[in-house]
Amino acid sequence: MFLINCPYCGERDQQEFKAGGEAHIERPKQPTELSDDEWAEYLFMRKNIKGVQFERWNHAHGCRKWFNMVRDTSNDEIKAIYKMGEKPPSQ
Amino acid sequence: MTKNLRVKSSKYIDETNRISFKFNGKTYRGFKGDTLASALLANDVHLVGRSFKYHRPRGIMTSGSEEPNAIVQINPGTNRTEPNVRATEVEIYEGLEASSQNCWPSVEFDIGGINNFLSPFFPAGFYYKTFMWPASFWEKYEFFIRHSAGLGKSPTSSDPDIYDHQNVHCDVLVVGAGMAGILAAKNASKNNFKTLLVDEKNELGGSTIFENNEFNKIDNKSPSEWLKKEIEELKGIKNLEIKTRTSVAAYHQYNYLLARENLTDHLEAKYKTNKIRQRLLKIRAKKVILATGALERPLIFNNNDRPGIMLSSAIKKYSEFYGVACGSKNVFFTNNDSAYESALSLYDKGINVEAVIDIREQSESKIVKKVKEAGIKIYWSHSIVDTAGYKRLNSVSIMKLSNDGTSVTGSKISISCDCLGVAGGWTPAVHLYTQSGNKLKFDEEKKIFLPKQNTFDQISVGSCGGDFKIDEIINNLNQMLKDTLNINKTNLDNIKVEIDQENSKRNIWLLPSDKPLGKTKPFVDYQNDATAKDIKLALREGFRSIEHVKRYTTTGMGTDQGKLGNMHALGIIADTAGVKMGELGTTTFRPPYTPLTFGTIVGRNVGKFFDIFRRTPMNDWHVENKAEFENVGQWKRAWYYPINGETMHQAVQRESKAARESVGILDASTLGKIDIQGSDASEFLNRVYTNAWSKLAIGKCRYGLMLNEDGMVYDDGVTTRLGENHYIMTTTTGGAANVLGKLEDYLQTEWPELDVYLTSVTDHYATVSLCGPNSKKIIKKIIPDLDLSDENFPHMSFKKANIGNIHCRIMRISFTGEHSYEINVQASYGKDLWEKCMDAGKEFNITPYGTETMHLLRAEKGFIIVGQDTDGTMTPIDLQMNWIVSKKKYDFIGKRSLYRSDTMREDRKQLVGLLTDDPNIVLEEGAQIVSELDQSPIEMLGHVTSSYFSPNLNKSIALAVVRGGKDMMGKKLFVPMENKNINVTVANPVFYDEKNERLNA
């Protein structure tokens, strides 16, 4: 059970949070301009890395804010947490 | 008259407090402080159970939570009964009853014992190999296998006890209150760390408090005396909390641990009532100090499982701690010096020790010399090749061990005995360490797995960290405490320690016998009856992974999880396969360390708190009026209101007719309601719904369909524009929370520039829906001054009004196709409003209807229910709802996906109506639809999603999804059922009032 440092509320138990998949996949601004393949790339393709992964998390049973997390999926070490819109830390 | 083997008074046993208890129906006596095991041993009872597979008689093997054999049923036949409890952990109390498990008719005479003689026919994998064929016979086999298997009986009535959960936060958690744990807790708490010390036993001190090796000294005192003083000094340290009878079950990441605190199990029944029995502690610790100690290993030799064969350390504990001699003629069998301490403990109390059999060639330690001087015969380089005695050990046979340890030579000597203490060295209890996610390393010299590393927030101290000698323990502990707590000095800096000489050890995983392995029974896992032979068989049959060998032989899969024998299993695999143990690795130690009761796991979430339901403000009325309820999401919704013993079908037919012919009333409070405000609210709705919202006038309502980004229908509902920048959105009952979450996600991450605020107001409003031609007359009665003309208040519009002093929002919207209103009031007025409508509607025979009638009425109109007629693979085009998809809008969620090659296929499943040729046959929802009956394999075109008998049309109607269905109007299809094929015709899904004339009726 992770201890997650919500950037708005501080350290809270994992059960207050919801995982939201891979981070930094921006919704295309002009979807109609995209080919089927380009749209499919956005819509379906997700990484599943054993190692350092950038993820979206939501403090669903708390402030309900979304934020980003850098997590090593091999040992669940949380390496960084930062707000939406902030730059990801360099690896 | 049973024998009394009490040999010494012990400060841990209160001999003035006699306790009587029953075991297998017979009354025995013990003292306060005894465990069930120590009290039985004091009465010379060793035979307590039967093994799982061969039903061999088994006795008490250990003195702690690692016990594989002595598992009993506590208080059988009562509502407090509990199976699979270790007799070594049960503290006796007046009136305790316990019985053996896995035996019938009794532990003394067990029919299943025949398996022991048939054992050549029950090798590893027997069940997998034998009950494979023929496959259809499995059900018959299963019946017998299940009846002959099983450990203990679960209670048949509900648990009378209370269980609790508690969150605990501390700076330092110390697990295990042996010497290392006590010293760690003391130093942490004295340095201002908020410290929690837990131990599974009821006494602090671990094995050191009954340590009897006179050659070990701390500050010139015996270690036990020294430690007792340290324990005394723990009292009154602020910052230190001590919890005994508390077993850590699980160690998760980020130092989150679950522990079970046992509060009343050791008390008489009369003290258990209305008390919390067990408490699950959810501990979040900044640092964890593991001081879980080590478990003594048995030795693996032929027939090493007879009652009377015990761990040497257990014999010492029973003698020193409980004052009980486990036998009157004792023999020890060892590969290290530990057994000599146990032998001396008995010898010092005048108990007969016949011999010590040592597989080593010699040992020079002082304790061994002392045993020699006592005149106890030591057989060096000897091994036990067999034992005798069915229900109690009566002799052991020994032979000289060859130099390489693989065979025995010379003549066989038989030694008569009734108790054998076995000492195979020590295994650090690293279970919790590995649960935390950390890795182990193998120490080739000590033949033990050790924690690979300490981390900044976790250390392993004492013997669980691989330190067995007192000087090593204290020195390493001292350094680790300073490092991890960042402190300069401890009370361990100036301690003087003397220890007995170096312990030598000779490790042989599987000891040889004069008979070939196939003719012997060297048990590795006592509880599951896995022998060394089974493990070797698994290797011969090609199993290599340790995890596979475990599952094939069931080694380590009992309730004890193989705490005693797993190391030997690994050793035998490594030796046989010729690999190093470090490379082989271990099986995974999974939580819980010792079994937990279900009560502890669920805590207070039992009965009505097990799964919490949401109820509407009108719920009491529905209950009083005998509604049947259905679960929708977390809600309890009125399903139908049977009167005069009506069936569901009868009630729904009546309600449906009433709603179309006069007026029906529905509790719609459960619909999700989201208040949307902000200067970009209209633009936001444009982006989340498929249709256009900018031009919706204030005071008007519009139906919206929401898609996922993949183009599939996600939710639907009516949204009303309350003001320039103010909307109220309704969602499906089950989808409310997810829709809010999705909208928030887009606002926070994709469109943070939009000025929009969302508030869930589902619980804040109660909603009454009035439906039918007389609905208008009821509104007129309760709000006389509201102009209800179609000009002032047309379909799909909204008015604010007052009912008396109560403000309400009224929407003229319809999910049934009838002239309908939805009245929203503050939730607390919901029941008043409902009753007011019922009163006003009396003259029109107003009929309350539930969700089933609502579903029927909307199906007559062909309106979809998201989640019933859609399943996450339906686009609005598939639903033939093209009219709601804006072509003008540049973008909305899911728009691009509607133009993917896959979503544009003509042969996708599309929503259609279905009419049965026989109007009285009602199709089953989920039934498959085909066009040809004589094909093989038959091609499935789709399935029925909604199906009802329509009382208003007097025929059966159905909605279905059918491949290419939109071009099949009028086509004949078939619904093949078990006994018949039903002929159906594809129809327009709008069955009733196709021109929507009734909306203004």
Tab-separated table of C-alpha atoms in Angstrom, chain B residues 579-746:
chain	number	residue	atom	x	y	z
B	579	VAL	CA	22.702	-26.327	-8.203
B	580	LYS	CA	23.627	-23.805	-5.550
B	581	MET	CA	20.897	-22.835	-3.114
B	582	GLY	CA	21.562	-19.168	-3.721
B	583	GLU	CA	20.780	-19.685	-7.404
B	584	LEU	CA	17.718	-21.773	-6.683
B	585	GLY	CA	16.103	-19.026	-4.615
B	586	THR	CA	13.131	-19.539	-2.351
B	587	THR	CA	9.425	-19.829	-2.807
B	588	THR	CA	7.482	-16.659	-2.116
B	589	PHE	CA	6.475	-16.033	1.482
B	590	ARG	CA	3.001	-14.647	1.270
B	591	PRO	CA	0.898	-12.919	3.890
B	592	PRO	CA	-0.468	-13.722	6.367
B	593	TYR	CA	2.439	-15.013	8.432
B	594	THR	CA	-0.052	-16.907	10.587
B	595	PRO	CA	-3.698	-17.369	9.525
B	596	LEU	CA	-6.175	-14.575	10.225
B	597	THR	CA	-9.842	-15.009	11.052
B	598	PHE	CA	-12.377	-13.618	8.573
B	599	GLY	CA	-13.719	-11.539	11.446
B	600	THR	CA	-10.425	-9.706	11.786
B	601	ILE	CA	-10.261	-9.019	8.081
B	602	VAL	CA	-13.760	-7.541	7.795
B	603	GLY	CA	-13.749	-5.805	11.187
B	604	ARG	CA	-16.962	-3.871	11.708
B	605	ASN	CA	-18.067	-4.144	8.080
B	606	VAL	CA	-20.553	-6.902	8.798
B	607	GLY	CA	-24.322	-7.196	8.472
B	608	LYS	CA	-25.838	-4.023	7.082
B	609	PHE	CA	-22.402	-2.420	7.017
B	610	PHE	CA	-20.921	-5.103	4.785
B	611	ASP	CA	-22.018	-3.348	1.617
B	612	ILE	CA	-23.506	0.069	2.266
B	613	PHE	CA	-26.582	1.041	0.256
B	614	ARG	CA	-27.834	4.481	-0.638
B	615	ARG	CA	-31.509	5.142	-0.102
B	616	THR	CA	-33.667	7.971	-1.414
B	617	PRO	CA	-35.554	10.414	0.848
B	618	MET	CA	-38.781	8.607	-0.135
B	619	ASN	CA	-37.424	5.203	0.827
B	620	ASP	CA	-39.599	4.863	3.958
B	621	TRP	CA	-42.733	5.377	1.874
B	622	HIS	CA	-41.676	2.629	-0.545
B	623	VAL	CA	-41.019	0.278	2.352
B	624	GLU	CA	-44.351	1.068	4.013
B	625	ASN	CA	-46.114	0.469	0.711
B	626	LYS	CA	-44.522	-2.942	0.268
B	627	ALA	CA	-42.313	-2.127	-2.692
B	628	GLU	CA	-39.892	-4.757	-3.884
B	629	PHE	CA	-36.421	-3.273	-4.281
B	630	GLU	CA	-33.686	-3.694	-6.838
B	631	ASN	CA	-30.022	-2.752	-6.491
B	632	VAL	CA	-28.909	-0.132	-9.003
B	633	GLY	CA	-25.292	0.807	-8.478
B	634	GLN	CA	-25.091	1.483	-4.760
B	635	TRP	CA	-28.762	2.436	-4.624
B	636	LYS	CA	-31.805	0.560	-3.439
B	637	ARG	CA	-34.522	1.495	-5.899
B	638	ALA	CA	-38.218	0.626	-5.768
B	639	TRP	CA	-38.605	-2.102	-8.398
B	640	TYR	CA	-42.400	-2.610	-8.409
B	641	TYR	CA	-45.252	-2.292	-5.928
B	642	PRO	CA	-47.228	-5.551	-5.773
B	643	ILE	CA	-50.738	-5.329	-4.319
B	644	ASN	CA	-53.002	-8.189	-3.222
B	645	GLY	CA	-50.365	-10.829	-3.831
B	646	GLU	CA	-49.592	-9.842	-7.410
B	647	THR	CA	-46.642	-11.416	-9.172
B	648	MET	CA	-44.009	-9.107	-10.556
B	649	HIS	CA	-45.443	-9.551	-14.038
B	650	GLN	CA	-48.957	-8.692	-12.884
B	651	ALA	CA	-47.798	-5.635	-10.933
B	652	VAL	CA	-45.716	-4.302	-13.822
B	653	GLN	CA	-48.556	-4.791	-16.335
B	654	ARG	CA	-50.929	-2.880	-14.049
B	655	GLU	CA	-48.445	-0.073	-13.339
B	656	SER	CA	-47.594	0.288	-17.052
B	657	LYS	CA	-51.206	0.629	-18.118
B	658	ALA	CA	-51.957	3.133	-15.360
B	659	ALA	CA	-49.025	5.356	-16.324
B	660	ARG	CA	-50.302	5.631	-19.900
B	661	GLU	CA	-54.005	5.785	-19.164
B	662	SER	CA	-54.101	8.099	-16.131
B	663	VAL	CA	-50.986	8.976	-14.113
B	664	GLY	CA	-47.991	7.160	-12.644
B	665	ILE	CA	-45.486	8.401	-10.097
B	666	LEU	CA	-41.809	7.371	-9.997
B	667	ASP	CA	-39.052	8.116	-7.514
B	668	ALA	CA	-36.274	9.381	-9.815
B	669	SER	CA	-34.055	10.758	-7.040
B	670	THR	CA	-31.208	8.379	-7.795
B	671	LEU	CA	-30.416	9.917	-11.183
B	672	GLY	CA	-26.981	11.539	-11.060
B	673	LYS	CA	-27.128	15.351	-10.908
B	674	ILE	CA	-24.159	17.572	-11.643
B	675	ASP	CA	-24.350	21.318	-11.209
B	676	ILE	CA	-22.267	23.033	-13.904
B	677	GLN	CA	-21.360	26.708	-13.668
B	678	GLY	CA	-18.872	29.083	-15.242
B	679	SER	CA	-18.513	31.345	-18.237
B	680	ASP	CA	-17.391	28.413	-20.426
B	681	ALA	CA	-20.126	26.020	-19.323
B	682	SER	CA	-21.807	25.993	-22.761
B	683	GLU	CA	-18.520	25.396	-24.571
B	684	PHE	CA	-17.745	22.595	-22.104
B	685	LEU	CA	-21.066	20.860	-22.841
B	686	ASN	CA	-20.369	21.239	-26.551
B	687	ARG	CA	-17.155	19.293	-26.049
B	688	VAL	CA	-18.522	16.499	-23.871
B	689	TYR	CA	-21.837	15.788	-25.611
B	690	THR	CA	-22.297	14.707	-29.215
B	691	ASN	CA	-24.909	17.391	-29.946
B	692	ALA	CA	-24.747	21.208	-29.938
B	693	TRP	CA	-25.438	23.201	-26.769
B	694	SER	CA	-24.509	26.812	-27.469
B	695	LYS	CA	-27.954	27.744	-28.725
B	696	LEU	CA	-29.975	26.125	-25.952
B	697	ALA	CA	-32.106	28.895	-24.494
B	698	ILE	CA	-32.243	29.557	-20.777
B	699	GLY	CA	-35.076	27.538	-19.289
B	700	LYS	CA	-34.838	24.772	-21.898
B	701	CYS	CA	-33.821	21.132	-21.531
B	702	ARG	CA	-31.947	18.926	-23.974
B	703	TYR	CA	-31.140	15.232	-24.107
B	704	GLY	CA	-27.418	14.531	-24.493
B	705	LEU	CA	-25.350	11.502	-25.342
B	706	MET	CA	-21.828	11.237	-24.002
B	707	LEU	CA	-19.183	9.086	-25.677
B	708	ASN	CA	-15.844	7.744	-24.655
B	709	GLU	CA	-12.885	8.886	-26.706
B	710	ASP	CA	-13.203	5.567	-28.565
B	711	GLY	CA	-16.615	6.633	-29.865
B	712	MET	CA	-18.646	4.243	-27.734
B	713	VAL	CA	-21.717	5.438	-25.824
B	714	TYR	CA	-20.781	6.114	-22.209
B	715	ASP	CA	-23.743	7.833	-20.589
B	716	ASP	CA	-26.867	9.827	-21.385
B	717	GLY	CA	-29.264	12.184	-19.698
B	718	VAL	CA	-31.110	15.478	-19.872
B	719	THR	CA	-29.310	18.729	-19.121
B	720	THR	CA	-31.187	21.934	-18.356
B	721	ARG	CA	-29.955	25.481	-18.810
B	722	LEU	CA	-30.824	27.280	-15.568
B	723	GLY	CA	-29.060	30.547	-16.411
B	724	GLU	CA	-26.578	32.152	-18.755
B	725	ASN	CA	-23.662	30.290	-17.151
B	726	HIS	CA	-25.518	27.664	-15.181
B	727	TYR	CA	-26.642	24.161	-16.151
B	728	ILE	CA	-27.825	21.107	-14.305
B	729	MET	CA	-26.829	17.791	-15.903
B	730	THR	CA	-28.505	14.485	-15.125
B	731	THR	CA	-26.698	11.194	-15.611
B	732	THR	CA	-27.672	7.558	-15.326
B	733	THR	CA	-28.017	6.276	-11.750
B	734	GLY	CA	-25.057	3.910	-11.989
B	735	GLY	CA	-22.876	6.233	-14.054
B	736	ALA	CA	-23.036	9.374	-11.889
B	737	ALA	CA	-19.708	9.051	-10.089
B	738	ASN	CA	-17.811	7.994	-13.204
B	739	VAL	CA	-19.269	10.783	-15.316
B	740	LEU	CA	-18.271	13.386	-12.739
B	741	GLY	CA	-14.777	11.873	-12.596
B	742	LYS	CA	-14.458	11.917	-16.368
B	743	LEU	CA	-15.613	15.532	-16.646
B	744	GLU	CA	-13.217	16.599	-13.910
B	745	ASP	CA	-10.382	14.751	-15.635
B	746	TYR	CA	-10.915	16.626	-18.917
